[in-house]
Amino acid sequence: MTTRLGILRDSEQKMPDVTFTVDGKKLTAPAGTLLIDACRKAGIEIPAFCYYPGLSLQAACRMCVVRQEKVPKLQTACTTMVAEGQSFITESEEIAAARKGTIELLLGNHPLDCPVCDAGGECELQDMNFKYGAGESLYTEAKRHRDEQQWSPAVFYDRPRCILCYRCTRICGEGMDVWALGIENRNASSVIAPNLGNRLDCEQCGMCIDICPVGALTSGAYRYKTRPWEMNHVSTVCTHCGDGCKVTLGIRTSTEGAEIIRGDNRDKSGINNDFLCAKGRFGFDFVDHPDRLTKPLVRNSAGTLEPATWEHALRIAATKLKEIRDTRSGAAIGVIGSNRTTNEENYLLQKFARTVLGTNNIDHERTTDYAAFARALAGHPGKTATLREIGRAPAILLIGGDPTNEHPLLAWQIRTNVRLNRARLYIANSKPIKLDRQAKATQEIPAGGYKNLAEFLDSGQSDFSKAVLAEESLIVIFGEEFRSAAVDELVAWGLKRGNIRFAYLGDHSNSRGAADMGLFPDLLPGYVPVTAPGAFAEYPNLPSTHGRTLPQMFEAAANGELGALFVVGANPISRLELDPEALRDTLVIVQDLFLTETAALADVVLPAASLYEKSGTVTNSFGDVQLARKAADRPGVRPDFEILVRLAGAMGVDVKTLVPFAHGSVTGDLGQSRGAQAGEADRHSVWLEANGLEPKLSPFDSLALLDEIQRLVPGYAPSESFDRFSLFAGNDVPSELGNSPGFVPISTLRGPDLIAPNHDGLFTSATLGRYCRGLTELEQHQETVKEAVAAAD
Amino acid sequence: MKPGVASIFSPTLAARFDVLVEKYPVKRSALIPMLLYAQDEAGYLSEAVIAEIARRLSLTELEVRNVASYYSMLRFKPAGRYNIQVCTNICCMLKGAYDVLDRFREELHIDPNGTTPDGLFSLEEVECIGACCWGPAIQVNYDFHDEIKPDHVPGIVGGYRGKAQAEGKK
Amino acid sequence: MPRLVSHPDEVKIVSRRFGQGATNIDRYIELGGYEAAKKALAQGPDWIINEMKASNLRGRGGAGFSTGMKWSFVPKQSAKPKSVLVNGDESEPGTCKDHLIFLHDPHSVIEGTIIAGLAIGAKTGFIYLRGEYRYLLEIVEKAVAAAYAHGFLGKRIFGSDTEFQIITQTGAGAYEVGEESALMESLEGKRGIPRIKPPFPAVVGLYGGPTIINNAETIATVPHIISMGAAPYAEIGTPRNGGTRLFCLSGHVERPGVYELPMGYNLKKMIYEVGGGIAGGRALKAVVPGGSSTPVLLPEEIDIGMDFDQVGKAGSMLGSGGVVVIDDHTCMVEFALRTIAFYQHESCGWCIPCREGTDWLKKSLSRFHAGFGRAADIDNIRRIAENILGRTFCPLGDAAAMPTIAFVKKFRKEFEDHLNGRPCPFAKEGVPQLAVV
């Protein structure tokens, strides 16, 4: 690897603690710790532009200079490794003067166009200048100028603003293993340069933009849209893939409500820490896509969908559902849930289906076989690995898949773990993947040969299997290549070996949550069989026979056996290539963001809020549960949770039986769903949260259901690790798959045909991805540059 | 070099490169000499030159450009057949290097970094070339000329012009 | 062919074979060549290093670090191959001594490299020449080929069981590459950006292995020390400054050239006797004693011995041996500008103070010299230089700052003469000469 400086910190190598003095305070840290790290840990901030934790050292900005006792020159804290008995001064007149001098030099050529700079207000150079710089400048020479460049739809580069800290080149190379940015020329003519001369051929993750301490690298999605201080920042969870990155959305009040201006990773507290891919960073623009549904639609007598009031649409939907239920029984209704709605919504949906509609005909577009995974692990808690654990595991076996494209955060965790902790990565795949570069060993597997892998490893005949078997502790990561029996076998193999934990990859932001929350015809939340409901016996009128799977619902519809199909945030017509004709005689009700192929067939379409417009918890592929917070606000749309409650209400149900809000005598404040910026009710909720109270005052407050989920769903029960305060503070808390009771597979409800993985890449995201214009542009850009590169070869 | 991929370099230079990439403990060490020798032959580092060198060393073109753009002798635009480099650093300056440079300007009717319309000469003001005791010194391509007086300039230019004619006739 | 000079005060050791046809290996052997390598091979590493220490040879590149000490830092055992790296990236303005060594005596460099390799247990030596020295590289490459043909290099040098290979390398125009860690980067095919130290090259150097890096003159001196013995060599110079040094006398002297004089030779004498005094009978205004990065000395400051310690005491540095003599018709503002223009051009751009500081200084000095200066500029130029001094990633920043501070301090009057719209008092035809590279 071309890290210019060979200093890699090896976390496996534990050095003895040493004691040293900083500004008169005695500090202790392992020998060899960088002084800047040791100080930051002790709350002593040492300024730096080029130093960035986890990236190679540069010593280029000279801002972190400190005085070391008995050393003649000022030393850079970013390259000084602490040793016993050393003594340092980090703030003094001399040091302040040095920093001031350096900033003054830096500001010479810097354009000082702060009033129009995107970074103005959140610029490290401004902050540093505020602290150390001079109020006046003696620079009277001409500034160097170069025109701004657009490298891709996502990345713009303004050379004069660049302070050459080399964070971008390092995050792109060392962090992303993309190496698309370099340095050209020398002296004051030095510039950052993209790999195609003036264009970028890369993964378009935008990491370079976020890591830029100034406004040199700006985002195509954000530039010149606002001043940073006009935004509020809401830390929530990305709505796209199954990795569950925390994303910070920059929100600005608009005439429409609250619009999302920017996505970034400013909240580094998430599993993803520094990381965010193109989807997380730029894939929020679907929210204000012109095709976004903002009014309910009802099919009129002429057969066309026309806008309707919420009351009207809900009344139609409720009346018809009730009628079909009462005349033809619940078995004549099918319900399809979503991979992107929250756990509370999914839970409510299945509860609604089972207790209000009276049917177990509920399913979702399964992207991987979580049911098989849960069954295989039943009774074996502690055998799954969180995404954080993957980031520090000593050894990882990755079977199949292509995390770089389909699970970018997983790929980042693995890469970072290999780079910083020298983790050993083993890859068994039918094709070469980019992570091979980090692998200690790779093993080619025939495309259909994954099911024999355990046997192959056990044989111990290849160097690969010997190395894998020699690992004391191993995390095995696999995906949809393993389904039903193959999952059982692989997990059984791992359980037998004892030192193995698993991660099983699904596609979307809450695919795992959809499975965990029981969007199955045979399984209740927590993979509890409907035939043996256990604690769920408290559900009134719970049907005890299993229902229809998604394909079976369509078969039933085609045969005239399905009176109604209720689809929440799913597009099975397009995704599973089902025949729309099957639904000719079926009442179809769809809740979605857009008029998808499925919604277009509906009799009633209810415009739903996206994940960015509501609150609730989601569970990523690894079982990490996180709180999604409402960021944007759009008039006309309602969270799926609220729609379900209203629908149930319109059907005459006492909604308290569905949502246990308003315990005791407290009555609801219906302002909860108005959003985090919307005034009184929200300040109330903020106060409640701040005082450790849950704001479960409204039937539309989805978190009111979290109690019930935690009470009834195995794996989500309160525990030391599944800590509600930690969850509400914005941390990821692990759910537990091994607590499920286990169940007998029902052959008709299983089978590989139920699993339809989407294999979304860096710029696609199933149906939702079509409405992410920024991602489409990036994909087109990448296609164009790839063609150009191919033509040049 | 992948078999079947044609080289843009002369067979002699291509063969030299084949040797050069094996010369050092690490292949990449051949980069700077290769860039220089390729420039000697091709006149400058064109996209094609960069692409082939990158391929030969298993580097990205970006890496090659990053390195090439660092070194002042390497250029990305054509120069004259005879690139006249006048050192004007302190020692040469003290001995009248700027007068020499001016004389070249007049003689060739070009400014520094310019090339004559016939492509024969280009003129460059350069930093110290390591001939400080023999200044003013110039280099024409790689040939040193020491203790130059402005009056020598027409002779030097004429000499190279004659050389070009002689080579052209061959 | 650069003019060779000579003076009776010279003590010719390194330059002993100049002009003797020693590029030819047979001639070199006839002149006693490769005997030192054989002697070193017979005596072994400890002996070599002790001799080097005893010789008081100090690095000729500019820093003046004891060569023997430097060699002794290399660990005896190393998992990665050790290397000797000869720094022939001679680029400090005022310095052209290595030029002559490569031109007249390339085998002395090869032989010195072999001895250095024997001393530290390296199997490979690298000789790096700056890109402008193409014709010298060809001479060196021929000499290396001849040494291989004679069995002095290869798997079994001089018929012994010891292996030693030499690999030559060219630069492509970069002063910064003269810094030892930047040199390694360049040799590894990268941008010439210095490395963070520690680790020092003696521990982690070229290709990650322990490496000693010596200036070409230092290496060329090694065989002579081994041949003549450390004590006689050390005796030639002053205390702690062993032997002779190639002084490059340039600028306004009657007889410029490279002279080999004992360390500690009087600077005034060097200019007025060896160099024949100021050219054209003009008066002396200033002397840059050790290459462009060393602070300028006034005529009254030059009655000093030219060794590392005495020049240091006089507030400057012996540097790389480039003595630049400046007469009284010279504009010191222009000289300062030309000096800083060089460092601006050669700054690698890595760290802020050097990259931005040299750029600012060049712009200010250009404007100032062009007659657009203001009184405040004078102090500001000095202040900018002081902001660079001691704060940069590598010594290039100091190399730019130190002379600038000295120019302002010692020639303030000349700066003041440029003020108030007056053009440079020294400019011809009233038009200021702008040095803009």
Coordinates of N, CA and C in Angstrom, one line a residue, chain A residues 4-5 7 49 57-62 73 79 97-98 101-102 104-106 109 138-144 163-164 166 183-188 190, chain C residues 173-174 185 191 193-196 344-353 355-357 359-360 363-364 367 374 380 383-384 387-388 390-393 398:
Chain A
R4 N 2.5 6.9 2.4 CA 3.8 7.5 2.3 C 4.6 7.3 3.6
L5 N 3.9 7.2 4.7 CA 4.6 7.1 5.9 C 4.2 5.8 6.5
I7 N 4.0 4.6 9.3 CA 3.6 4.5 10.7 C 2.2 4.0 10.8
F49 N -4.8 20.5 11.1 CA -5.6 20.4 9.9 C -5.3 19.0 9.3
L57 N 0.0 9.6 8.9 CA 0.5 10.9 9.4 C 1.2 11.7 8.4
Q58 N 1.0 13.0 8.5 CA 1.5 13.9 7.4 C 2.5 14.9 8.0
A59 N 2.2 15.4 9.2 CA 3.1 16.5 9.8 C 3.2 17.7 8.8
A60 N 2.2 17.9 8.1 CA 2.2 18.9 7.0 C 1.7 20.3 7.4
C61 N 0.7 20.4 8.3 CA 0.1 21.7 8.6 C 0.8 22.5 9.6
R62 N 1.6 21.8 10.4 CA 2.4 22.4 11.5 C 1.6 23.2 12.5
K73 N 13.7 22.5 19.1 CA 12.6 23.0 18.3 C 11.3 22.6 18.7
T79 N 3.2 13.6 15.5 CA 4.2 12.6 15.2 C 5.1 12.3 16.5
A97 N 2.1 32.0 19.0 CA 2.7 32.8 17.9 C 3.0 31.9 16.7
A98 N 3.5 30.7 17.0 CA 3.8 29.8 15.8 C 2.6 29.5 15.1
G101 N 1.4 32.4 13.2 CA 2.3 32.6 12.0 C 1.9 31.7 10.8
T102 N 1.6 30.5 11.2 CA 1.3 29.5 10.1 C 0.0 29.9 9.5
E104 N -1.4 32.8 9.3 CA -1.2 34.0 8.5 C -0.6 33.6 7.1
L105 N 0.3 32.7 7.1 CA 0.9 32.3 5.8 C -0.2 31.6 5.0
L106 N -1.0 30.8 5.7 CA -2.0 30.1 5.0 C -3.1 31.0 4.3
N109 N -2.6 33.1 0.4 CA -3.3 32.7 -0.9 C -4.7 32.3 -0.8
L138 N -1.3 41.3 6.8 CA -0.3 42.1 6.2 C -0.1 41.7 4.8
Y139 N -0.9 40.7 4.3 CA -0.7 40.2 3.0 C -1.2 41.2 2.0
T140 N -0.4 41.7 1.1 CA -0.9 42.7 0.1 C -0.6 42.2 -1.3
E141 N -0.2 41.0 -1.4 CA 0.2 40.5 -2.8 C -1.0 39.9 -3.5
A142 N -0.8 39.7 -4.8 CA -1.9 39.0 -5.5 C -2.1 37.6 -5.0
K143 N -3.3 37.1 -5.0 CA -3.5 35.8 -4.6 C -3.5 34.9 -5.8
R144 N -3.0 33.7 -5.6 CA -3.0 32.7 -6.7 C -4.5 32.3 -7.0
I163 N -6.2 24.0 1.4 CA -5.1 24.2 2.3 C -4.1 23.1 2.2
L164 N -4.3 22.1 1.4 CA -3.5 20.9 1.2 C -3.2 20.2 2.5
Y166 N -4.3 17.1 2.8 CA -4.2 15.8 2.3 C -5.2 14.8 3.0
I183 N -1.9 14.2 -5.7 CA -1.4 15.6 -5.6 C -0.6 15.9 -6.9
E184 N -0.9 17.0 -7.5 CA -0.1 17.3 -8.7 C 0.7 18.6 -8.5
N185 N 1.7 18.7 -9.2 CA 2.6 19.9 -9.1 C 3.3 19.9 -7.8
R186 N 4.1 21.0 -7.6 CA 4.7 21.1 -6.3 C 4.7 22.6 -5.9
N187 N 5.3 22.9 -4.8 CA 5.3 24.2 -4.2 C 3.9 24.8 -4.1
A188 N 3.8 26.1 -4.2 CA 2.4 26.7 -4.0 C 1.5 26.4 -5.2
S190 N 0.9 23.3 -6.0 CA 0.4 22.0 -5.7 C -1.2 22.0 -5.7
Chain C
G173 N 14.8 16.8 -11.9 CA 14.7 18.2 -11.6 C 13.9 18.5 -10.3
A174 N 14.6 18.4 -9.2 CA 14.0 18.8 -7.9 C 15.1 18.9 -6.8
E185 N 12.5 8.7 -1.3 CA 11.2 8.7 -2.0 C 11.3 8.7 -3.5
R191 N 7.0 11.1 -5.5 CA 7.2 12.6 -5.4 C 8.3 12.8 -4.3
I193 N 8.9 14.1 -1.5 CA 8.5 14.7 -0.3 C 9.2 14.0 0.9
P194 N 9.8 14.7 1.8 CA 10.5 14.1 2.9 C 9.6 13.2 3.7
R195 N 10.3 12.3 4.4 CA 9.5 11.4 5.3 C 9.6 11.9 6.7
I196 N 8.6 11.5 7.5 CA 8.6 11.8 8.9 C 9.7 11.1 9.6
Q344 N 11.3 29.2 -3.5 CA 9.8 29.1 -3.8 C 9.6 28.0 -4.9
H345 N 10.4 28.1 -5.9 CA 10.2 27.1 -7.0 C 10.5 25.7 -6.6
E346 N 11.4 25.5 -5.6 CA 11.8 24.2 -5.2 C 11.1 23.7 -4.0
S347 N 10.3 24.5 -3.4 CA 9.5 24.0 -2.2 C 8.7 22.9 -2.7
C348 N 8.7 21.8 -1.9 CA 7.9 20.6 -2.4 C 6.4 20.9 -2.2
G349 N 6.1 21.9 -1.4 CA 4.7 22.2 -1.2 C 4.0 21.4 -0.1
W350 N 4.7 20.6 0.6 CA 4.1 19.7 1.5 C 3.6 20.4 2.7
C351 N 4.4 21.3 3.4 CA 4.0 21.9 4.6 C 3.6 23.4 4.4
I352 N 2.8 23.9 5.2 CA 2.2 25.2 5.0 C 3.3 26.3 5.1
P353 N 4.1 26.3 6.1 CA 5.0 27.5 6.3 C 5.9 27.6 5.1
R355 N 5.6 26.2 1.9 CA 4.9 26.4 0.7 C 4.4 27.9 0.6
E356 N 3.7 28.3 1.6 CA 3.1 29.6 1.5 C 4.1 30.8 1.9
G357 N 5.0 30.4 2.7 CA 5.9 31.5 3.1 C 6.9 31.9 2.0
D359 N 6.3 31.5 -1.1 CA 5.5 32.2 -2.1 C 5.2 33.7 -1.8
W360 N 4.9 33.9 -0.6 CA 4.7 35.3 -0.1 C 6.0 36.1 -0.3
K363 N 6.7 37.0 -3.8 CA 5.9 38.0 -4.3 C 6.3 39.4 -3.8
S364 N 6.5 39.4 -2.5 CA 6.8 40.7 -1.8 C 8.2 41.2 -2.3
R367 N 7.8 42.6 -5.9 CA 7.2 43.9 -5.9 C 8.2 45.0 -5.4
R374 N 7.0 49.3 0.1 CA 6.6 50.2 1.1 C 7.5 50.0 2.3
N380 N 8.3 43.4 7.3 CA 7.4 42.2 7.1 C 8.1 41.1 6.4
R383 N 9.8 39.3 8.9 CA 8.9 38.6 9.8 C 8.3 37.4 9.2
I384 N 8.1 37.4 7.9 CA 7.6 36.2 7.2 C 8.6 35.1 7.3
N387 N 8.7 33.6 10.4 CA 7.5 32.7 10.6 C 7.8 31.3 10.0
I388 N 8.7 31.3 9.0 CA 9.0 30.0 8.4 C 10.0 29.3 9.2
G390 N 12.3 27.3 11.4 CA 12.2 26.3 12.5 C 10.8 25.7 12.6
R391 N 9.9 26.0 11.6 CA 8.6 25.5 11.7 C 8.2 24.6 10.6
T392 N 9.1 24.3 9.7 CA 8.7 23.6 8.5 C 9.0 22.1 8.7
F393 N 8.5 21.3 7.8 CA 8.6 19.9 7.8 C 10.0 19.4 7.6
D398 N 14.0 26.4 6.4 CA 15.1 27.2 7.0 C 16.0 27.7 6.0

